[in-house]
PDB file of N, CA and C in Angstrom:
ATOM      1  N   UNK A   1      18.546   7.211   1.918  1.00 43.00           N
ATOM      2  CA  UNK A   1      17.605   6.875   0.570  1.00 43.00           C
ATOM      3  C   UNK A   1      16.528   7.975   1.194  1.00 43.00           C
ATOM      4  N   UNK A   2      16.231   8.352   0.327  1.00 53.00           N
ATOM      5  CA  UNK A   2      14.913   9.441   0.578  1.00 53.00           C
ATOM      6  C   UNK A   2      14.012   9.395  -0.775  1.00 53.00           C
ATOM      7  N   UNK A   3      13.073   8.780  -0.009  1.00 69.00           N
ATOM      8  CA  UNK A   3      11.687   8.654  -0.753  1.00 69.00           C
ATOM      9  C   UNK A   3      10.634   9.134  -1.162  1.00 69.00           C
ATOM     10  N   UNK A   4      10.329  10.088  -1.085  1.00 80.00           N
ATOM     11  CA  UNK A   4       9.221  10.948  -0.799  1.00 80.00           C
ATOM     12  C   UNK A   4       8.043  10.435  -0.810  1.00 80.00           C
ATOM     13  N   UNK A   5       7.662   9.358   0.385  1.00 90.00           N
ATOM     14  CA  UNK A   5       6.563   8.625   0.595  1.00 90.00           C
ATOM     15  C   UNK A   5       6.218   9.591   2.036  1.00 90.00           C
ATOM     16  N   UNK A   6       4.544   9.484   1.502  1.00 91.00           N
ATOM     17  CA  UNK A   6       4.125  10.126   3.226  1.00 91.00           C
ATOM     18  C   UNK A   6       3.934   9.238   4.005  1.00 91.00           C
ATOM     19  N   UNK A   7       3.783   9.432   4.990  1.00 92.00           N
ATOM     20  CA  UNK A   7       3.269   8.680   6.174  1.00 92.00           C
ATOM     21  C   UNK A   7       1.282   7.519   5.366  1.00 92.00           C
ATOM     22  N   UNK A   8       0.822   7.765   4.608  1.00 93.00           N
ATOM     23  CA  UNK A   8      -0.420   7.178   4.663  1.00 93.00           C
ATOM     24  C   UNK A   8      -0.045   6.528   3.399  1.00 93.00           C
ATOM     25  N   UNK A   9       1.745   6.608   2.639  1.00 94.00           N
ATOM     26  CA  UNK A   9       0.988   6.189   1.048  1.00 94.00           C
ATOM     27  C   UNK A   9       2.593   5.080   2.136  1.00 94.00           C
ATOM     28  N   UNK A  10       2.321   4.855   3.673  1.00 94.00           N
ATOM     29  CA  UNK A  10       3.676   3.891   3.606  1.00 94.00           C
ATOM     30  C   UNK A  10       3.228   2.773   4.793  1.00 94.00           C
ATOM     31  N   UNK A  11       2.022   3.573   5.254  1.00 94.00           N
ATOM     32  CA  UNK A  11       0.426   2.891   5.986  1.00 94.00           C
ATOM     33  C   UNK A  11       0.325   1.639   5.074  1.00 94.00           C
ATOM     34  N   UNK A  12      -0.207   1.886   3.718  1.00 93.00           N
ATOM     35  CA  UNK A  12      -0.774   1.684   3.041  1.00 93.00           C
ATOM     36  C   UNK A  12       0.322   0.004   2.078  1.00 93.00           C
ATOM     37  N   UNK A  13       1.354   0.648   2.151  1.00 92.00           N
ATOM     38  CA  UNK A  13       2.358   0.161   1.797  1.00 92.00           C
ATOM     39  C   UNK A  13       2.737  -1.723   2.328  1.00 92.00           C
ATOM     40  N   UNK A  14       3.148  -0.996   4.278  1.00 91.00           N
ATOM     41  CA  UNK A  14       2.803  -1.576   4.920  1.00 91.00           C
ATOM     42  C   UNK A  14       1.798  -3.064   4.680  1.00 91.00           C
ATOM     43  N   UNK A  15       0.210  -2.410   5.167  1.00 90.00           N
ATOM     44  CA  UNK A  15      -0.451  -3.183   5.106  1.00 90.00           C
ATOM     45  C   UNK A  15      -0.433  -4.099   3.988  1.00 90.00           C
ATOM     46  N   UNK A  16      -0.268  -3.688   2.540  1.00 88.00           N
ATOM     47  CA  UNK A  16      -0.016  -5.110   1.596  1.00 88.00           C
ATOM     48  C   UNK A  16       1.197  -6.553   1.580  1.00 88.00           C
ATOM     49  N   UNK A  17       2.224  -5.266   2.319  1.00 88.00           N
ATOM     50  CA  UNK A  17       3.370  -6.544   2.672  1.00 88.00           C
ATOM     51  C   UNK A  17       2.957  -7.275   3.894  1.00 88.00           C
ATOM     52  N   UNK A  18       2.308  -6.878   5.356  1.00 85.00           N
ATOM     53  CA  UNK A  18       2.209  -7.834   5.639  1.00 85.00           C
ATOM     54  C   UNK A  18       0.838  -8.545   5.371  1.00 85.00           C
ATOM     55  N   UNK A  19       0.410  -8.374   5.026  1.00 83.00           N
ATOM     56  CA  UNK A  19      -0.997  -8.981   3.419  1.00 83.00           C
ATOM     57  C   UNK A  19      -0.414 -10.358   2.927  1.00 83.00           C
ATOM     58  N   UNK A  20       0.821 -10.414   2.720  1.00 80.00           N
ATOM     59  CA  UNK A  20       2.021 -10.312   1.955  1.00 80.00           C
ATOM     60  C   UNK A  20       0.998 -10.860   0.270  1.00 80.00           C
ATOM     61  N   UNK A  21       0.336  -9.426  -0.215  1.00 71.00           N
ATOM     62  CA  UNK A  21      -0.186  -9.549  -1.761  1.00 71.00           C
ATOM     63  C   UNK A  21       1.092  -8.978  -2.728  1.00 71.00           C
ATOM     64  N   UNK A  22       1.362  -9.910  -3.279  1.00 74.00           N
ATOM     65  CA  UNK A  22       2.517  -9.921  -4.308  1.00 74.00           C
ATOM     66  C   UNK A  22       2.257 -10.610  -5.616  1.00 74.00           C
ATOM     67  N   UNK A  23       1.385 -10.436  -5.804  1.00 70.00           N
ATOM     68  CA  UNK A  23       1.051 -11.218  -6.913  1.00 70.00           C
ATOM     69  C   UNK A  23      -0.483 -11.042  -7.447  1.00 70.00           C
ATOM     70  N   UNK A  24      -0.696 -11.559  -8.914  1.00 72.00           N
ATOM     71  CA  UNK A  24      -2.175 -11.250  -9.000  1.00 72.00           C
ATOM     72  C   UNK A  24      -3.481 -12.006  -7.997  1.00 72.00           C
ATOM     73  N   UNK A  25      -2.725 -12.775  -7.849  1.00 73.00           N
ATOM     74  CA  UNK A  25      -3.697 -13.320  -6.993  1.00 73.00           C
ATOM     75  C   UNK A  25      -3.849 -13.309  -5.961  1.00 73.00           C
ATOM     76  N   UNK A  26      -2.834 -12.371  -5.011  1.00 74.00           N
ATOM     77  CA  UNK A  26      -3.467 -12.214  -3.560  1.00 74.00           C
ATOM     78  C   UNK A  26      -3.025 -10.604  -3.144  1.00 74.00           C
ATOM     79  N   UNK A  27      -4.293 -10.417  -4.630  1.00 79.00           N
ATOM     80  CA  UNK A  27      -4.427  -9.373  -4.265  1.00 79.00           C
ATOM     81  C   UNK A  27      -5.579  -8.684  -3.550  1.00 79.00           C
ATOM     82  N   UNK A  28      -5.266  -6.872  -2.382  1.00 78.00           N
ATOM     83  CA  UNK A  28      -6.217  -6.764  -1.770  1.00 78.00           C
ATOM     84  C   UNK A  28      -7.535  -5.729  -2.023  1.00 78.00           C
ATOM     85  N   UNK A  29      -8.577  -6.095  -1.676  1.00 84.00           N
ATOM     86  CA  UNK A  29      -9.510  -5.119  -2.334  1.00 84.00           C
ATOM     87  C   UNK A  29      -9.542  -4.396  -1.454  1.00 84.00           C
ATOM     88  N   UNK A  30      -9.883  -3.164  -2.543  1.00 86.00           N
ATOM     89  CA  UNK A  30      -9.621  -1.843  -2.256  1.00 86.00           C
ATOM     90  C   UNK A  30     -10.615  -1.078  -1.841  1.00 86.00           C
ATOM     91  N   UNK A  31     -11.588  -2.171  -1.249  1.00 89.00           N
ATOM     92  CA  UNK A  31     -12.737  -1.083  -0.075  1.00 89.00           C
ATOM     93  C   UNK A  31     -13.100  -1.389   1.133  1.00 89.00           C
ATOM     94  N   UNK A  32     -11.804  -2.663   1.225  1.00 89.00           N
ATOM     95  CA  UNK A  32     -11.731  -2.989   2.829  1.00 89.00           C
ATOM     96  C   UNK A  32     -10.108  -2.000   2.647  1.00 89.00           C
ATOM     97  N   UNK A  33      -9.291  -1.752   2.007  1.00 89.00           N
ATOM     98  CA  UNK A  33      -8.563  -0.465   2.155  1.00 89.00           C
ATOM     99  C   UNK A  33      -8.764   0.616   2.493  1.00 89.00           C
ATOM    100  N   UNK A  34      -9.328   1.019   1.680  1.00 90.00           N
ATOM    101  CA  UNK A  34      -9.924   2.234   1.851  1.00 90.00           C
ATOM    102  C   UNK A  34     -10.847   2.059   3.707  1.00 90.00           C
ATOM    103  N   UNK A  35     -11.173   1.041   4.116  1.00 92.00           N
ATOM    104  CA  UNK A  35     -11.819   1.329   5.047  1.00 92.00           C
ATOM    105  C   UNK A  35     -10.836   1.307   6.110  1.00 92.00           C
ATOM    106  N   UNK A  36      -9.724   0.324   6.159  1.00 92.00           N
ATOM    107  CA  UNK A  36      -8.653  -0.174   7.136  1.00 92.00           C
ATOM    108  C   UNK A  36      -7.999   1.414   7.137  1.00 92.00           C
ATOM    109  N   UNK A  37      -7.549   1.804   6.099  1.00 92.00           N
ATOM    110  CA  UNK A  37      -6.916   3.330   5.840  1.00 92.00           C
ATOM    111  C   UNK A  37      -7.614   4.496   6.421  1.00 92.00           C
ATOM    112  N   UNK A  38      -9.174   4.452   6.575  1.00 91.00           N
ATOM    113  CA  UNK A  38      -9.801   5.465   7.315  1.00 91.00           C
ATOM    114  C   UNK A  38     -10.124   5.469   8.611  1.00 91.00           C
ATOM    115  N   UNK A  39      -9.670   4.606   8.851  1.00 91.00           N
ATOM    116  CA  UNK A  39      -9.887   3.967  10.517  1.00 91.00           C
ATOM    117  C   UNK A  39      -8.548   5.109  11.347  1.00 91.00           C
ATOM    118  N   UNK A  40      -7.563   4.728  10.420  1.00 91.00           N
ATOM    119  CA  UNK A  40      -6.167   5.317  11.040  1.00 91.00           C
ATOM    120  C   UNK A  40      -5.942   6.538  11.171  1.00 91.00           C
ATOM    121  N   UNK A  41      -6.812   7.401   9.187  1.00 91.00           N
ATOM    122  CA  UNK A  41      -6.009   8.424   9.130  1.00 91.00           C
ATOM    123  C   UNK A  41      -8.019   9.530   8.327  1.00 91.00           C
ATOM    124  N   UNK A  42      -8.003   9.882   9.581  1.00 85.00           N
ATOM    125  CA  UNK A  42      -9.424  10.184   9.239  1.00 85.00           C
ATOM    126  C   UNK A  42      -9.629  12.081   9.204  1.00 85.00           C
ATOM    127  N   UNK A  43      -9.164  12.596   9.782  1.00 82.00           N
ATOM    128  CA  UNK A  43      -8.658  14.147   9.737  1.00 82.00           C
ATOM    129  C   UNK A  43      -8.467  14.315   8.116  1.00 82.00           C
ATOM    130  N   UNK A  44      -9.012  15.603   8.020  1.00 84.00           N
ATOM    131  CA  UNK A  44      -9.176  15.922   6.884  1.00 84.00           C
ATOM    132  C   UNK A  44      -7.215  16.805   6.079  1.00 84.00           C
ATOM    133  N   UNK A  45      -6.975  16.812   7.023  1.00 88.00           N
ATOM    134  CA  UNK A  45      -5.255  17.158   6.972  1.00 88.00           C
ATOM    135  C   UNK A  45      -4.515  16.090   5.708  1.00 88.00           C
ATOM    136  N   UNK A  46      -4.992  14.764   6.345  1.00 90.00           N
ATOM    137  CA  UNK A  46      -4.414  12.982   5.783  1.00 90.00           C
ATOM    138  C   UNK A  46      -4.558  13.517   4.190  1.00 90.00           C
ATOM    139  N   UNK A  47      -3.735  12.637   3.256  1.00 90.00           N
ATOM    140  CA  UNK A  47      -4.603  12.327   2.439  1.00 90.00           C
ATOM    141  C   UNK A  47      -5.986  11.770   2.021  1.00 90.00           C
ATOM    142  N   UNK A  48      -6.434  11.191   0.994  1.00 91.00           N
ATOM    143  CA  UNK A  48      -7.396  10.701   0.872  1.00 91.00           C
ATOM    144  C   UNK A  48      -6.659   9.668   0.102  1.00 91.00           C
ATOM    145  N   UNK A  49      -7.624   8.146   0.297  1.00 92.00           N
ATOM    146  CA  UNK A  49      -7.008   6.982   0.295  1.00 92.00           C
ATOM    147  C   UNK A  49      -6.787   6.683  -0.990  1.00 92.00           C
ATOM    148  N   UNK A  50      -7.665   7.455  -1.922  1.00 92.00           N
ATOM    149  CA  UNK A  50      -7.296   7.266  -3.290  1.00 92.00           C
ATOM    150  C   UNK A  50      -5.862   7.857  -3.890  1.00 92.00           C
ATOM    151  N   UNK A  51      -5.752   9.215  -3.161  1.00 94.00           N
ATOM    152  CA  UNK A  51      -4.497   9.837  -3.427  1.00 94.00           C
ATOM    153  C   UNK A  51      -4.119   8.836  -3.353  1.00 94.00           C
ATOM    154  N   UNK A  52      -3.418   8.400  -2.249  1.00 94.00           N
ATOM    155  CA  UNK A  52      -2.069   7.713  -1.624  1.00 94.00           C
ATOM    156  C   UNK A  52      -2.223   6.521  -2.572  1.00 94.00           C
ATOM    157  N   UNK A  53      -3.000   5.974  -2.784  1.00 93.00           N
ATOM    158  CA  UNK A  53      -3.484   5.046  -3.849  1.00 93.00           C
ATOM    159  C   UNK A  53      -2.723   4.923  -5.308  1.00 93.00           C
ATOM    160  N   UNK A  54      -2.973   6.393  -5.236  1.00 95.00           N
ATOM    161  CA  UNK A  54      -2.672   6.935  -6.917  1.00 95.00           C
ATOM    162  C   UNK A  54      -1.128   6.798  -7.159  1.00 95.00           C
ATOM    163  N   UNK A  55      -0.499   7.772  -5.240  1.00 94.00           N
ATOM    164  CA  UNK A  55       0.906   8.134  -5.872  1.00 94.00           C
ATOM    165  C   UNK A  55       1.646   6.392  -4.895  1.00 94.00           C
ATOM    166  N   UNK A  56       0.727   5.339  -5.245  1.00 94.00           N
ATOM    167  CA  UNK A  56       2.256   4.013  -5.116  1.00 94.00           C
ATOM    168  C   UNK A  56       1.678   3.528  -6.306  1.00 94.00           C
ATOM    169  N   UNK A  57       0.784   4.177  -7.145  1.00 94.00           N
ATOM    170  CA  UNK A  57       0.590   2.965  -8.647  1.00 94.00           C
ATOM    171  C   UNK A  57       1.988   3.678  -9.458  1.00 94.00           C
ATOM    172  N   UNK A  58       1.272   5.746  -9.103  1.00 94.00           N
ATOM    173  CA  UNK A  58       2.581   5.934  -9.998  1.00 94.00           C
ATOM    174  C   UNK A  58       4.010   5.815  -9.689  1.00 94.00           C
ATOM    175  N   UNK A  59       4.417   5.760  -8.821  1.00 94.00           N
ATOM    176  CA  UNK A  59       5.751   5.136  -8.650  1.00 94.00           C
ATOM    177  C   UNK A  59       6.340   3.472  -8.045  1.00 94.00           C
ATOM    178  N   UNK A  60       5.600   3.034  -9.012  1.00 93.00           N
ATOM    179  CA  UNK A  60       5.788   2.022  -9.283  1.00 93.00           C
ATOM    180  C   UNK A  60       5.940   0.521  -7.977  1.00 93.00           C
ATOM    181  N   UNK A  61       5.324   0.755  -7.138  1.00 93.00           N
ATOM    182  CA  UNK A  61       5.487   0.100  -5.426  1.00 93.00           C
ATOM    183  C   UNK A  61       4.052  -1.061  -6.146  1.00 93.00           C
ATOM    184  N   UNK A  62       3.016  -0.342  -6.137  1.00 92.00           N
ATOM    185  CA  UNK A  62       1.830  -1.514  -6.398  1.00 92.00           C
ATOM    186  C   UNK A  62       0.833  -1.201  -8.149  1.00 92.00           C
ATOM    187  N   UNK A  63       0.836  -2.265  -8.284  1.00 91.00           N
ATOM    188  CA  UNK A  63      -0.304  -2.866  -9.145  1.00 91.00           C
ATOM    189  C   UNK A  63      -1.556  -3.127  -9.129  1.00 91.00           C
ATOM    190  N   UNK A  64      -2.690  -2.226  -9.799  1.00 90.00           N
ATOM    191  CA  UNK A  64      -4.355  -2.655 -10.109  1.00 90.00           C
ATOM    192  C   UNK A  64      -4.640  -3.848 -10.179  1.00 90.00           C
ATOM    193  N   UNK A  65      -5.176  -4.647 -10.423  1.00 87.00           N
ATOM    194  CA  UNK A  65      -5.878  -5.494 -10.403  1.00 87.00           C
ATOM    195  C   UNK A  65      -7.575  -5.260 -10.872  1.00 87.00           C
ATOM    196  N   UNK A  66      -7.986  -5.139 -11.927  1.00 85.00           N
ATOM    197  CA  UNK A  66      -9.007  -4.685 -12.390  1.00 85.00           C
ATOM    198  C   UNK A  66     -10.238  -5.692 -12.780  1.00 85.00           C
ATOM    199  N   UNK A  67     -10.704  -6.039 -11.616  1.00 81.00           N
ATOM    200  CA  UNK A  67     -12.191  -6.436 -11.095  1.00 81.00           C
ATOM    201  C   UNK A  67     -13.380  -5.962 -11.252  1.00 81.00           C
ATOM    202  N   UNK A  68     -14.359  -6.533 -10.602  1.00 82.00           N
ATOM    203  CA  UNK A  68     -15.400  -5.829 -10.685  1.00 82.00           C
ATOM    204  C   UNK A  68     -14.775  -4.424  -9.574  1.00 82.00           C
ATOM    205  N   UNK A  69     -14.864  -4.788  -8.212  1.00 86.00           N
ATOM    206  CA  UNK A  69     -14.210  -4.111  -7.612  1.00 86.00           C
ATOM    207  C   UNK A  69     -12.779  -3.977  -7.372  1.00 86.00           C
ATOM    208  N   UNK A  70     -12.078  -2.643  -7.878  1.00 88.00           N
ATOM    209  CA  UNK A  70     -10.393  -2.972  -7.859  1.00 88.00           C
ATOM    210  C   UNK A  70     -10.026  -3.711  -6.687  1.00 88.00           C
ATOM    211  N   UNK A  71      -8.517  -4.430  -7.027  1.00 89.00           N
ATOM    212  CA  UNK A  71      -7.635  -5.087  -5.796  1.00 89.00           C
ATOM    213  C   UNK A  71      -6.128  -4.452  -6.207  1.00 89.00           C
ATOM    214  N   UNK A  72      -5.490  -4.820  -5.225  1.00 90.00           N
ATOM    215  CA  UNK A  72      -3.658  -4.030  -5.416  1.00 90.00           C
ATOM    216  C   UNK A  72      -3.324  -4.704  -4.578  1.00 90.00           C
ATOM    217  N   UNK A  73      -1.613  -4.879  -5.085  1.00 89.00           N
ATOM    218  CA  UNK A  73      -0.767  -5.794  -4.487  1.00 89.00           C
ATOM    219  C   UNK A  73       1.054  -5.114  -5.329  1.00 89.00           C
ATOM    220  N   UNK A  74       1.899  -6.057  -4.646  1.00 89.00           N
ATOM    221  CA  UNK A  74       3.081  -5.644  -4.624  1.00 89.00           C
ATOM    222  C   UNK A  74       3.958  -5.713  -5.613  1.00 89.00           C
ATOM    223  N   UNK A  75       3.553  -4.666  -6.565  1.00 89.00           N
ATOM    224  CA  UNK A  75       4.533  -5.060  -7.882  1.00 89.00           C
ATOM    225  C   UNK A  75       5.952  -4.608  -7.816  1.00 89.00           C
ATOM    226  N   UNK A  76       6.959  -4.533  -6.391  1.00 86.00           N
ATOM    227  CA  UNK A  76       8.194  -4.704  -6.647  1.00 86.00           C
ATOM    228  C   UNK A  76       8.126  -4.952  -5.038  1.00 86.00           C
ATOM    229  N   UNK A  77       8.348  -5.758  -4.421  1.00 86.00           N
ATOM    230  CA  UNK A  77       9.213  -6.189  -3.232  1.00 86.00           C
ATOM    231  C   UNK A  77       9.858  -6.087  -2.815  1.00 86.00           C
ATOM    232  N   UNK A  78      11.111  -5.973  -4.017  1.00 88.00           N
ATOM    233  CA  UNK A  78      12.277  -5.486  -3.425  1.00 88.00           C
ATOM    234  C   UNK A  78      12.397  -4.124  -3.140  1.00 88.00           C
ATOM    235  N   UNK A  79      11.630  -3.492  -3.592  1.00 90.00           N
ATOM    236  CA  UNK A  79      11.620  -2.298  -3.403  1.00 90.00           C
ATOM    237  C   UNK A  79      10.522  -1.766  -2.340  1.00 90.00           C
ATOM    238  N   UNK A  80       9.415  -1.901  -2.380  1.00 89.00           N
ATOM    239  CA  UNK A  80       8.930  -1.980  -1.135  1.00 89.00           C
ATOM    240  C   UNK A  80       9.611  -2.651   0.449  1.00 89.00           C
ATOM    241  N   UNK A  81      10.244  -3.296   0.328  1.00 88.00           N
ATOM    242  CA  UNK A  81      11.340  -3.809   1.455  1.00 88.00           C
ATOM    243  C   UNK A  81      12.105  -2.522   1.834  1.00 88.00           C
ATOM    244  N   UNK A  82      12.819  -2.459   0.590  1.00 90.00           N
ATOM    245  CA  UNK A  82      14.014  -1.375   1.235  1.00 90.00           C
ATOM    246  C   UNK A  82      13.327  -0.130   1.648  1.00 90.00           C
ATOM    247  N   UNK A  83      11.707   0.307   0.778  1.00 91.00           N
ATOM    248  CA  UNK A  83      11.621   2.028   1.564  1.00 91.00           C
ATOM    249  C   UNK A  83      10.645   1.363   3.376  1.00 91.00           C
ATOM    250  N   UNK A  84      10.301   0.329   3.368  1.00 90.00           N
ATOM    251  CA  UNK A  84       9.299   0.260   4.697  1.00 90.00           C
ATOM    252  C   UNK A  84      10.973   0.452   5.428  1.00 90.00           C
ATOM    253  N   UNK A  85      11.948  -0.873   5.370  1.00 89.00           N
ATOM    254  CA  UNK A  85      13.449  -0.297   6.132  1.00 89.00           C
ATOM    255  C   UNK A  85      13.634   0.893   6.128  1.00 89.00           C
ATOM    256  N   UNK A  86      13.569   1.651   5.561  1.00 90.00           N
ATOM    257  CA  UNK A  86      14.214   2.978   5.460  1.00 90.00           C
ATOM    258  C   UNK A  86      13.590   3.712   7.080  1.00 90.00           C
ATOM    259  N   UNK A  87      12.120   3.642   6.352  1.00 90.00           N
ATOM    260  CA  UNK A  87      11.436   4.250   7.521  1.00 90.00           C
ATOM    261  C   UNK A  87      11.295   3.934   8.654  1.00 90.00           C
ATOM    262  N   UNK A  88      11.585   2.623   9.023  1.00 87.00           N
ATOM    263  CA  UNK A  88      12.117   1.899  10.700  1.00 87.00           C
ATOM    264  C   UNK A  88      10.345   1.202  10.424  1.00 87.00           C
ATOM    265  N   UNK A  89      10.164   0.503   9.832  1.00 87.00           N
ATOM    266  CA  UNK A  89       9.161  -0.601   9.989  1.00 87.00           C
ATOM    267  C   UNK A  89      10.005  -1.877   9.595  1.00 87.00           C
ATOM    268  N   UNK A  90       9.193  -2.932  10.318  1.00 82.00           N
ATOM    269  CA  UNK A  90      10.258  -4.062  10.323  1.00 82.00           C
ATOM    270  C   UNK A  90       9.181  -5.604   9.759  1.00 82.00           C
ATOM    271  N   UNK A  91      10.273  -5.542   8.814  1.00 76.00           N
ATOM    272  CA  UNK A  91       9.638  -6.413   7.619  1.00 76.00           C
ATOM    273  C   UNK A  91      10.914  -7.810   7.852  1.00 76.00           C
ATOM    274  N   UNK A  92      10.669  -8.972   7.119  1.00 74.00           N
ATOM    275  CA  UNK A  92      11.187 -10.243   7.286  1.00 74.00           C
ATOM    276  C   UNK A  92      11.907 -10.056   6.158  1.00 74.00           C
ATOM    277  N   UNK A  93      13.147 -11.109   6.778  1.00 59.00           N
ATOM    278  CA  UNK A  93      14.057 -11.328   4.866  1.00 59.00           C
ATOM    279  C   UNK A  93      13.361 -12.230   3.769  1.00 59.00           C
ATOM    280  N   UNK A  94      12.285 -13.278   4.457  1.00 51.00           N
ATOM    281  CA  UNK A  94      11.345 -13.862   3.412  1.00 51.00           C
ATOM    282  C   UNK A  94      10.147 -14.051   3.362  1.00 51.00           C
ATOM    283  N   UNK A  95       9.239 -14.047   2.381  1.00 49.00           N
ATOM    284  CA  UNK A  95       7.935 -14.007   2.254  1.00 49.00           C
ATOM    285  C   UNK A  95       8.054 -16.110   3.131  1.00 49.00           C
TER     286      UNK A  95
END
């Protein structure tokens, strides 16, 4: 299964999966997400946090919660788990 996701987008997907951000009540703050992203991908050759999030939004992996400060959650858990497993990430069968 080839999914065209980059290392940067997989990092965000895995972070949301690990934090169990799976519904509108469990969204992850965009500022914290971008801070953690910046700690791992600080060099210029990587995608920016906003670009990586935009890719995941466009492919239907995550959904934006419009608040004072945007939040994100996994909108398609099965698709996210299949993608993470395909790329060698360890996932649990259930939440």
